[in-house]
Amino acid sequence: MRAQQLTGKQKAAALLVALGPETASAILKSLGNSEDIEMLTLEVANLGKLPSEDTERVLEEFYHILQANQYISTGGVQYARELLTKALGLEKAEEILHRLSESLTALPFEFIRQADPMQILNFIQNEHPQTIALILAYMKSEQAAMVVSGLPSELQTDVATRIAQMDRTTPAVLREVEKVLERKFSAVMSQDFTNAGGLKSLVAMLNSVDRGTEKTILESLEEQNPDLAEEIKKLMFVFEDIVLLDDRSIQRILREVDTKELSLALKGSNDEVRAKVFKNMSERMGKIVKDELEFMGPVRVRDVEEVQQKIVSIIRTLEERGEIIVSRGGGDELLS
């Protein structure tokens, strides 16, 4: 059977054979789905012998598909088309992208992800807040942070709320929004439901903006939607982020924390966090906490998480008072 006559499953089987037993075994283990493993194993068993030139064609096709995926993830479908065309010619490039089209779901507003943030700001600032939220949710967090920082303060809060409360967006809605915007930019159509937005998306964005923008958004949210503001605060700084603080800040935090609660919090932490905390304790306090840890015994995960969150709340309070500095992107450069 010639390479061009092989089905997709047979090509996958041929690839496994060409890669050798150790690599093939590792790939099969990573699949997880027992039905997929059984299917591929059966295809390998039924494959028979392939001429070396056909095996090379299967490997070459696999390599080109990997290349195309990498190009798409780096710069989008159009970027992949341009590079593949230069390397392989237009016909071959279109063939590879066509093969990927069934499994590939390009991100909506991909054309905006490649644009300058200031151009995006000028382009979307007069759009409806829901449209702005939808676009920002599909952008890189660093890029979205620069855009949201340039929005008027009242619009920042509205957009932040809409991003946090966003869940799933249907292809019809995405297509309609893209259709309106395509007069100025090229649009990429999504053929399936896609997840974007939500608390994690908003937190990633807020972690990248300057402190002033973050403060404005959170203060407004505390007035308009205190529950949402609290959820965002919980996600913005987690206990393990203590390792990112400077020694002076950690020493200030430790003065506010009960030793028993600190011991419980450290019970569920990693070695890096423990080392950072113990480094900033007095010898006497360090011995007390280590003794507590040694004789503590099993504890409930919920209890550990509660006391860790309590310490995180202390950190945020001290930051709001200006007693410690939590590093952020944007406007947190230090002056000596």
CSV table of C-alpha atoms in Angstrom, one decimal:
chain,number,residue,atom,x,y,z
A,1,MET,CA,0.0,0.0,0.0
A,2,ARG,CA,1.4,3.4,-1.0
A,3,ALA,CA,1.7,6.2,1.5
A,4,GLN,CA,-0.9,8.3,-0.2
A,5,GLN,CA,-3.4,5.5,0.1
A,6,LEU,CA,-3.0,5.1,3.9
A,7,THR,CA,-5.8,6.2,6.1
A,8,GLY,CA,-5.1,8.6,9.0
A,9,LYS,CA,-5.1,5.7,11.5
A,10,GLN,CA,-2.7,3.7,9.3
A,11,LYS,CA,-0.4,6.6,9.0
A,12,ALA,CA,-0.4,7.0,12.8
A,13,ALA,CA,0.5,3.3,13.1
A,14,ALA,CA,3.2,3.7,10.5
A,15,LEU,CA,4.6,6.6,12.5
A,16,LEU,CA,4.7,4.5,15.7
A,17,VAL,CA,6.6,1.8,13.9
A,18,ALA,CA,9.1,4.2,12.4
A,19,LEU,CA,9.7,5.9,15.8
A,20,GLY,CA,10.7,2.6,17.4
A,21,PRO,CA,9.3,0.5,20.3
A,22,GLU,CA,10.5,2.7,23.2
A,23,THR,CA,9.1,6.0,21.8
A,24,ALA,CA,6.0,4.3,20.5
A,25,SER,CA,5.3,2.8,23.9
A,26,ALA,CA,5.7,6.2,25.6
A,27,ILE,CA,3.3,7.7,23.1
A,28,LEU,CA,0.7,5.0,23.7
A,29,LYS,CA,0.9,5.4,27.5
A,30,SER,CA,0.4,9.2,27.1
A,31,LEU,CA,-2.9,8.7,25.2
A,32,GLY,CA,-4.7,7.5,28.3
A,33,ASN,CA,-7.8,6.4,26.4
A,34,SER,CA,-7.8,2.6,26.3
A,35,GLU,CA,-9.9,2.6,23.1
A,36,ASP,CA,-7.4,4.7,21.2
A,37,ILE,CA,-4.5,2.5,22.4
A,38,GLU,CA,-6.4,-0.7,21.3
A,39,MET,CA,-7.2,0.9,17.9
A,40,LEU,CA,-3.6,1.9,17.2
A,41,THR,CA,-2.2,-1.4,18.4
A,42,LEU,CA,-4.6,-3.2,16.0
A,43,GLU,CA,-3.6,-0.9,13.2
A,44,VAL,CA,0.1,-1.6,13.9
A,45,ALA,CA,-0.6,-5.3,13.9
A,46,ASN,CA,-2.4,-5.2,10.5
A,47,LEU,CA,-0.1,-2.7,8.9
A,48,GLY,CA,2.4,-5.1,7.3
A,49,LYS,CA,5.5,-3.9,5.6
A,50,LEU,CA,5.9,-0.5,4.1
A,51,PRO,CA,8.6,0.5,1.6
A,52,SER,CA,11.2,2.8,3.1
A,53,GLU,CA,10.2,5.6,0.8
A,54,ASP,CA,6.6,5.4,2.0
A,55,THR,CA,7.7,5.5,5.6
A,56,GLU,CA,9.8,8.6,4.9
A,57,ARG,CA,6.7,10.2,3.3
A,58,VAL,CA,4.7,9.5,6.5
A,59,LEU,CA,7.4,11.0,8.7
A,60,GLU,CA,7.7,14.0,6.4
A,61,GLU,CA,4.0,14.6,6.5
A,62,PHE,CA,4.0,14.3,10.3
A,63,TYR,CA,7.0,16.8,10.5
A,64,HIS,CA,5.2,19.3,8.3
A,65,ILE,CA,2.0,19.1,10.4
A,66,LEU,CA,4.0,19.7,13.5
A,67,GLN,CA,5.6,22.7,11.8
A,68,ALA,CA,2.2,24.0,10.8
A,69,ASN,CA,0.9,23.7,14.3
A,70,GLN,CA,3.9,25.5,15.7
A,71,TYR,CA,3.5,28.3,13.2
A,72,ILE,CA,-0.2,28.6,14.0
A,73,SER,CA,0.4,28.8,17.7
A,74,THR,CA,3.2,31.4,17.2
A,75,GLY,CA,1.5,33.8,14.7
A,76,GLY,CA,-1.8,32.4,13.5
A,77,VAL,CA,-3.1,30.6,10.4
A,78,GLN,CA,-2.1,33.3,7.9
A,79,TYR,CA,1.5,33.3,9.4
A,80,ALA,CA,1.6,29.5,9.0
A,81,ARG,CA,0.4,29.7,5.5
A,82,GLU,CA,3.1,32.3,4.5
A,83,LEU,CA,5.9,30.3,6.1
A,84,LEU,CA,4.7,26.9,4.7
A,85,THR,CA,4.3,28.4,1.2
A,86,LYS,CA,7.8,29.8,1.2
A,87,ALA,CA,9.2,26.4,2.3
A,88,LEU,CA,6.9,24.0,0.4
A,89,GLY,CA,5.0,25.9,-2.2
A,90,LEU,CA,1.4,27.1,-2.1
A,91,GLU,CA,-0.2,23.8,-3.1
A,92,LYS,CA,1.6,21.7,-0.4
A,93,ALA,CA,1.0,24.4,2.2
A,94,GLU,CA,-2.7,24.5,1.5
A,95,GLU,CA,-2.9,20.7,1.6
A,96,ILE,CA,-1.3,20.6,5.1
A,97,LEU,CA,-3.5,23.4,6.4
A,98,HIS,CA,-6.6,21.6,5.0
A,99,ARG,CA,-5.6,18.4,6.8
A,100,LEU,CA,-5.4,20.4,10.0
A,101,SER,CA,-8.6,22.3,9.5
A,102,GLU,CA,-10.9,19.5,10.9
A,103,SER,CA,-9.0,19.3,14.2
A,104,LEU,CA,-7.8,22.9,14.3
A,105,THR,CA,-9.9,25.6,16.1
A,106,ALA,CA,-8.2,28.9,15.6
A,107,LEU,CA,-8.7,31.5,18.3
A,108,PRO,CA,-11.3,34.1,17.5
A,109,PHE,CA,-10.0,37.7,17.0
A,110,GLU,CA,-6.6,36.2,16.2
A,111,PHE,CA,-6.0,39.2,13.9
A,112,ILE,CA,-6.2,41.4,17.0
A,113,ARG,CA,-3.8,39.2,18.9
A,114,GLN,CA,-1.1,40.2,16.4
A,115,ALA,CA,-1.8,43.9,16.5
A,116,ASP,CA,-0.2,46.7,18.5
A,117,PRO,CA,-2.1,47.2,21.9
A,118,MET,CA,-2.5,51.0,21.2
A,119,GLN,CA,-4.1,50.3,17.8
A,120,ILE,CA,-6.5,47.9,19.5
A,121,LEU,CA,-7.3,50.4,22.2
A,122,ASN,CA,-8.2,53.0,19.6
A,123,PHE,CA,-10.2,50.5,17.6
A,124,ILE,CA,-12.3,49.0,20.4
A,125,GLN,CA,-12.7,51.8,23.0
A,126,ASN,CA,-16.0,53.0,21.5
A,127,GLU,CA,-17.4,49.5,21.2
A,128,HIS,CA,-20.1,48.1,23.6
A,129,PRO,CA,-18.5,46.9,26.9
A,130,GLN,CA,-19.6,43.3,26.2
A,131,THR,CA,-17.8,43.4,22.8
A,132,ILE,CA,-14.7,44.8,24.5
A,133,ALA,CA,-14.8,42.1,27.2
A,134,LEU,CA,-15.2,39.4,24.6
A,135,ILE,CA,-12.2,40.6,22.5
A,136,LEU,CA,-10.0,41.1,25.6
A,137,ALA,CA,-10.9,37.6,26.9
A,138,TYR,CA,-9.3,36.1,23.7
A,139,MET,CA,-6.2,38.2,23.8
A,140,LYS,CA,-2.8,37.5,25.5
A,141,SER,CA,-3.0,38.6,29.2
A,142,GLU,CA,-0.1,41.0,28.8
A,143,GLN,CA,-1.6,42.6,25.7
A,144,ALA,CA,-5.1,42.8,27.3
A,145,ALA,CA,-3.5,44.4,30.3
A,146,MET,CA,-2.1,47.3,28.2
A,147,VAL,CA,-5.5,47.8,26.5
A,148,VAL,CA,-7.6,47.8,29.7
A,149,SER,CA,-5.1,50.2,31.4
A,150,GLY,CA,-5.9,52.7,28.6
A,151,LEU,CA,-9.7,52.5,29.0
A,152,PRO,CA,-11.6,55.1,31.1
A,153,SER,CA,-11.9,54.0,34.8
A,154,GLU,CA,-15.7,53.5,34.7
A,155,LEU,CA,-15.3,51.4,31.5
A,156,GLN,CA,-12.5,49.4,33.1
A,157,THR,CA,-14.8,48.2,35.9
A,158,ASP,CA,-17.7,47.4,33.6
A,159,VAL,CA,-15.4,45.4,31.2
A,160,ALA,CA,-13.7,43.6,34.1
A,161,THR,CA,-17.0,42.5,35.5
A,162,ARG,CA,-18.2,41.2,32.2
A,163,ILE,CA,-14.9,39.2,31.6
A,164,ALA,CA,-15.2,37.6,35.1
A,165,GLN,CA,-18.8,36.6,34.5
A,166,MET,CA,-18.2,35.4,31.0
A,167,ASP,CA,-18.6,31.6,30.4
A,168,ARG,CA,-19.1,30.1,27.0
A,169,THR,CA,-19.7,32.0,23.7
A,170,THR,CA,-21.5,30.4,20.8
A,171,PRO,CA,-20.0,30.4,17.3
A,172,ALA,CA,-22.9,32.5,16.1
A,173,VAL,CA,-22.2,35.3,18.5
A,174,LEU,CA,-18.4,35.2,17.7
A,175,ARG,CA,-19.1,35.2,14.0
A,176,GLU,CA,-21.5,38.2,14.3
A,177,VAL,CA,-19.0,40.2,16.3
A,178,GLU,CA,-16.1,39.3,13.9
A,179,LYS,CA,-18.3,40.2,10.9
A,180,VAL,CA,-18.8,43.7,12.3
A,181,LEU,CA,-15.1,44.1,12.9
A,182,GLU,CA,-13.8,42.5,9.7
A,183,ARG,CA,-14.0,45.8,7.7
A,184,LYS,CA,-10.9,46.9,9.5
A,185,PHE,CA,-9.2,43.6,10.4
A,186,SER,CA,-9.2,40.0,9.0
A,187,ALA,CA,-11.3,37.7,11.0
A,188,VAL,CA,-10.7,34.0,11.9
A,189,MET,CA,-13.9,32.0,12.3
A,190,SER,CA,-14.3,29.5,15.1
A,191,GLN,CA,-16.4,26.4,14.4
A,192,ASP,CA,-16.9,25.2,17.9
A,193,PHE,CA,-17.8,26.4,21.4
A,194,THR,CA,-14.8,28.0,23.0
A,195,ASN,CA,-14.1,28.9,26.6
A,196,ALA,CA,-12.8,32.3,27.4
A,197,GLY,CA,-13.0,34.8,30.1
A,198,GLY,CA,-13.9,33.8,33.6
A,199,LEU,CA,-12.1,34.7,36.9
A,200,LYS,CA,-8.7,33.2,35.8
A,201,SER,CA,-8.7,35.3,32.7
A,202,LEU,CA,-9.4,38.5,34.6
A,203,VAL,CA,-6.9,37.7,37.3
A,204,ALA,CA,-4.1,37.1,34.7
A,205,MET,CA,-5.0,40.5,33.3
A,206,LEU,CA,-5.0,42.3,36.6
A,207,ASN,CA,-1.7,40.7,37.6
A,208,SER,CA,-0.2,42.4,34.6
A,209,VAL,CA,-1.6,45.9,34.9
A,210,ASP,CA,-0.1,48.6,37.0
A,211,ARG,CA,-1.1,49.0,40.7
A,212,GLY,CA,-3.2,52.1,40.0
A,213,THR,CA,-5.4,50.4,37.4
A,214,GLU,CA,-5.8,47.3,39.5
A,215,LYS,CA,-6.8,49.4,42.6
A,216,THR,CA,-9.4,51.4,40.5
A,217,ILE,CA,-11.0,48.2,39.2
A,218,LEU,CA,-11.1,46.4,42.5
A,219,GLU,CA,-12.4,49.3,44.5
A,220,SER,CA,-15.2,49.8,42.0
A,221,LEU,CA,-16.0,46.1,42.1
A,222,GLU,CA,-16.1,46.1,45.9
A,223,GLU,CA,-18.9,48.7,45.7
A,224,GLN,CA,-20.8,47.1,42.8
A,225,ASN,CA,-20.1,43.4,43.3
A,226,PRO,CA,-18.3,42.7,46.6
A,227,ASP,CA,-18.6,38.9,46.3
A,228,LEU,CA,-16.9,38.9,42.9
A,229,ALA,CA,-14.2,41.3,44.2
A,230,GLU,CA,-13.4,38.9,47.0
A,231,GLU,CA,-13.1,36.0,44.7
A,232,ILE,CA,-10.7,37.9,42.5
A,233,LYS,CA,-8.6,38.9,45.5
A,234,LYS,CA,-8.3,35.3,46.6
A,235,LEU,CA,-6.9,34.3,43.2
A,236,MET,CA,-4.6,37.2,42.7
A,237,PHE,CA,-2.0,36.2,45.3
A,238,VAL,CA,-1.7,32.6,46.5
A,239,PHE,CA,0.2,31.4,49.5
A,240,GLU,CA,3.0,29.9,47.4
A,241,ASP,CA,3.7,33.4,46.0
A,242,ILE,CA,5.4,34.2,49.2
A,243,VAL,CA,8.6,33.1,47.6
A,244,LEU,CA,8.4,36.1,45.3
A,245,LEU,CA,8.4,38.6,48.2
A,246,ASP,CA,11.6,40.3,49.5
A,247,ASP,CA,13.0,39.4,52.9
A,248,ARG,CA,11.9,42.6,54.6
A,249,SER,CA,8.3,42.1,53.5
A,250,ILE,CA,8.2,38.5,54.7
A,251,GLN,CA,9.7,39.6,58.1
A,252,ARG,CA,6.9,42.2,58.4
A,253,ILE,CA,4.2,39.6,57.5
A,254,LEU,CA,5.6,37.1,60.1
A,255,ARG,CA,5.0,39.7,62.9
A,256,GLU,CA,1.3,39.5,62.1
A,257,VAL,CA,0.9,35.7,62.0
A,258,ASP,CA,0.3,33.3,64.9
A,259,THR,CA,3.0,30.6,65.1
A,260,LYS,CA,0.5,27.8,65.3
A,261,GLU,CA,-1.3,29.0,62.2
A,262,LEU,CA,2.0,29.5,60.4
A,263,SER,CA,3.0,26.0,61.2
A,264,LEU,CA,-0.3,24.7,59.9
A,265,ALA,CA,0.1,26.8,56.7
A,266,LEU,CA,3.6,25.4,56.2
A,267,LYS,CA,2.4,21.9,56.7
A,268,GLY,CA,0.8,22.0,53.2
A,269,SER,CA,3.5,24.0,51.5
A,270,ASN,CA,6.5,23.0,49.4
A,271,ASP,CA,10.2,23.1,50.4
A,272,GLU,CA,10.8,26.4,48.6
A,273,VAL,CA,8.2,28.2,50.6
A,274,ARG,CA,9.4,26.7,53.9
A,275,ALA,CA,13.0,27.6,53.2
A,276,LYS,CA,12.0,31.2,52.3
A,277,VAL,CA,9.9,31.6,55.5
A,278,PHE,CA,12.5,29.9,57.9
A,279,LYS,CA,15.2,32.1,56.4
A,280,ASN,CA,13.4,35.2,57.7
A,281,MET,CA,12.6,33.9,61.2
A,282,SER,CA,14.6,34.3,64.3
A,283,GLU,CA,16.3,31.2,65.5
A,284,ARG,CA,13.9,30.9,68.5
A,285,MET,CA,10.7,31.3,66.3
A,286,GLY,CA,12.1,28.8,63.7
A,287,LYS,CA,12.6,26.2,66.4
A,288,ILE,CA,9.0,26.6,67.7
A,289,VAL,CA,7.5,26.3,64.2
A,290,LYS,CA,9.7,23.3,63.4
A,291,ASP,CA,8.7,21.6,66.6
A,292,GLU,CA,5.0,22.3,65.8
A,293,LEU,CA,5.5,20.7,62.4
A,294,GLU,CA,7.2,17.7,63.7
A,295,PHE,CA,4.5,16.8,66.3
A,296,MET,CA,1.5,18.0,64.3
A,297,GLY,CA,0.4,14.8,62.7
A,298,PRO,CA,-2.2,14.5,59.9
A,299,VAL,CA,-4.3,17.6,59.2
A,300,ARG,CA,-7.3,18.3,57.0
A,301,VAL,CA,-6.5,20.0,53.6
A,302,ARG,CA,-9.4,22.4,54.2
A,303,ASP,CA,-7.8,23.6,57.5
A,304,VAL,CA,-4.5,24.2,55.8
A,305,GLU,CA,-6.1,26.1,52.9
A,306,GLU,CA,-8.1,28.3,55.3
A,307,VAL,CA,-5.1,29.4,57.4
A,308,GLN,CA,-3.1,29.9,54.2
A,309,GLN,CA,-5.8,32.2,52.9
A,310,LYS,CA,-5.9,34.0,56.2
A,311,ILE,CA,-2.2,34.8,55.8
A,312,VAL,CA,-2.8,35.9,52.2
A,313,SER,CA,-5.4,38.3,53.5
A,314,ILE,CA,-2.8,39.7,55.9
A,315,ILE,CA,-0.4,40.2,53.0
A,316,ARG,CA,-3.0,42.1,51.0
A,317,THR,CA,-3.9,44.3,54.0
A,318,LEU,CA,-0.2,45.2,54.6
A,319,GLU,CA,0.2,45.9,50.9
A,320,GLU,CA,-2.8,48.2,50.9
A,321,ARG,CA,-1.3,50.1,53.8
A,322,GLY,CA,2.0,50.5,51.9
A,323,GLU,CA,4.0,48.5,54.4
A,324,ILE,CA,5.1,45.8,51.9
A,325,ILE,CA,5.4,45.7,48.2
A,326,VAL,CA,3.9,42.9,46.0
A,327,SER,CA,5.6,43.1,42.6
A,328,ARG,CA,3.4,43.6,39.6
A,329,GLY,CA,3.9,44.6,35.9
A,330,GLY,CA,3.5,48.1,34.7
A,331,GLY,CA,4.2,50.8,37.3
A,332,ASP,CA,5.9,49.1,40.2
A,333,GLU,CA,9.5,50.1,39.5
A,334,LEU,CA,11.3,51.0,42.7
A,335,LEU,CA,13.2,54.2,43.4
A,336,SER,CA,16.2,54.1,45.7
